[in-house]
Amino acid sequence: MTGRPPGRALRRAALTGRVAWGALLLVAPGALLRPVGPATPAALATLRVLGARHLVQAAVTVRRPAPGTFLAGAAVDAVHALSTLALAAVDRRQRHAALADTAVAAVWAVLGATTARHEEVS
């Protein structure tokens, strides 16, 4: 153990992970997209925008690392998961990519909500 409260370690892991994920979406969207769907120009641009959103969300959270900020981010991620689930239901061509993105967004939502809960306790 490092002696740090678990909430602080979770916060650091969540923020570091979000920055890394956002950067990866910005610089290598094709590498992430190819295994799950067609790397169309629109899909690549969408992933880059999503990467920028993750970086902005991380910056806002670093500036104000309060439970409410993590909870708001979790809500954004949950809405994202629901929207990509809807996309998977209506677009067969994008189904695999949309379901993969749904899973990732759902993980971010759970991580954000869990971090908010630990922030309240810490």
Coordinates of C-alpha atoms in Angstrom, one line a residue:
M1 CA 0.0 0.0 0.0
T2 CA 1.1 3.5 -0.7
G3 CA -0.7 5.0 2.2
R4 CA -2.9 7.1 -0.1
P5 CA -6.7 6.9 0.3
P6 CA -8.2 4.5 -2.3
G7 CA -10.3 7.4 -3.7
R8 CA -7.1 9.3 -4.7
A9 CA -5.6 6.3 -6.5
L10 CA -8.9 5.7 -8.3
R11 CA -9.1 9.3 -9.3
R12 CA -5.6 9.3 -10.7
A13 CA -6.2 6.0 -12.6
A14 CA -9.5 7.3 -14.0
L15 CA -8.0 10.6 -15.2
T16 CA -4.8 9.1 -16.5
G17 CA -6.8 6.5 -18.4
R18 CA -9.2 9.1 -19.8
V19 CA -6.3 11.2 -21.1
A20 CA -4.6 8.2 -22.6
W21 CA -7.8 7.0 -24.3
G22 CA -8.6 10.5 -25.6
A23 CA -5.1 10.9 -27.0
L24 CA -5.3 7.5 -28.6
L25 CA -8.6 8.3 -30.3
L26 CA -7.1 11.5 -31.6
V27 CA -3.8 10.2 -33.0
A28 CA -4.7 6.6 -34.0
P29 CA -8.4 6.3 -34.6
G30 CA -7.8 3.9 -37.5
A31 CA -6.0 1.4 -35.4
L32 CA -8.9 1.3 -33.0
L33 CA -11.6 1.2 -35.6
R34 CA -10.2 -1.4 -38.1
P35 CA -10.9 -4.5 -35.9
V36 CA -14.6 -3.5 -35.4
G37 CA -15.8 -1.7 -38.5
P38 CA -15.0 0.2 -41.6
A39 CA -12.5 3.1 -41.2
T40 CA -14.5 5.6 -43.2
P41 CA -13.5 9.2 -43.2
A42 CA -16.6 10.0 -41.2
A43 CA -15.9 7.3 -38.6
L44 CA -12.3 8.5 -38.2
A45 CA -13.4 12.1 -37.8
T46 CA -16.0 10.9 -35.2
L47 CA -13.4 9.1 -33.2
R48 CA -11.1 12.2 -33.3
V49 CA -14.0 14.4 -32.0
L50 CA -14.7 11.8 -29.3
G51 CA -11.0 11.8 -28.4
A52 CA -11.1 15.6 -28.0
R53 CA -14.2 15.3 -25.8
H54 CA -12.4 12.9 -23.5
L55 CA -9.5 15.3 -23.2
V56 CA -11.8 18.2 -22.4
Q57 CA -13.7 16.1 -19.9
A58 CA -10.4 15.1 -18.2
A59 CA -9.2 18.7 -18.1
V60 CA -12.5 19.8 -16.5
T61 CA -12.2 17.0 -14.0
V62 CA -8.6 17.9 -13.1
R63 CA -9.6 21.5 -12.6
R64 CA -12.5 20.5 -10.3
P65 CA -12.0 16.9 -9.0
A66 CA -15.2 16.9 -7.0
P67 CA -17.7 14.0 -6.8
G68 CA -20.2 16.0 -8.8
T69 CA -17.8 16.5 -11.6
F70 CA -17.1 12.8 -11.8
L71 CA -20.8 12.1 -11.6
A72 CA -21.5 14.6 -14.4
G73 CA -18.8 12.9 -16.6
A74 CA -20.4 9.5 -15.8
A75 CA -23.7 10.9 -17.0
V76 CA -22.1 12.1 -20.3
D77 CA -20.5 8.7 -20.8
A78 CA -23.9 6.9 -20.0
V79 CA -25.7 9.1 -22.6
H80 CA -22.9 8.3 -25.1
A81 CA -23.3 4.5 -24.4
L82 CA -27.1 4.8 -25.0
S83 CA -26.6 6.7 -28.2
T84 CA -24.2 4.2 -29.6
L85 CA -26.5 1.4 -28.5
A86 CA -29.3 3.0 -30.5
L87 CA -26.9 3.4 -33.5
A88 CA -26.1 -0.4 -33.3
A89 CA -29.8 -1.1 -33.4
V90 CA -30.5 0.9 -36.6
D91 CA -27.2 0.6 -38.6
R92 CA -26.0 -2.9 -39.5
R93 CA -22.9 -1.5 -41.2
Q94 CA -21.8 0.2 -38.0
R95 CA -23.2 -2.3 -35.6
H96 CA -19.9 -3.9 -34.4
A97 CA -18.1 -0.6 -34.0
A98 CA -21.1 0.9 -32.2
L99 CA -21.4 -2.0 -29.8
A100 CA -17.7 -1.8 -29.1
D101 CA -18.0 1.9 -28.4
T102 CA -21.1 1.2 -26.2
A103 CA -19.0 -1.2 -24.1
V104 CA -16.2 1.3 -23.7
A105 CA -18.5 4.2 -22.9
A106 CA -20.3 2.0 -20.3
V107 CA -17.0 1.2 -18.6
W108 CA -16.2 5.0 -18.5
A109 CA -19.6 5.6 -17.0
V110 CA -19.2 3.0 -14.3
L111 CA -15.7 4.2 -13.6
G112 CA -16.9 7.8 -13.3
A113 CA -19.7 6.9 -10.9
T114 CA -17.4 4.7 -8.8
T115 CA -14.8 7.4 -8.6
A116 CA -17.5 9.9 -7.5
R117 CA -18.7 7.5 -4.8
H118 CA -15.1 7.1 -3.5
E119 CA -14.5 10.9 -3.7
E120 CA -17.5 11.4 -1.4
V121 CA -16.1 8.9 1.1
S122 CA -12.5 10.2 1.0

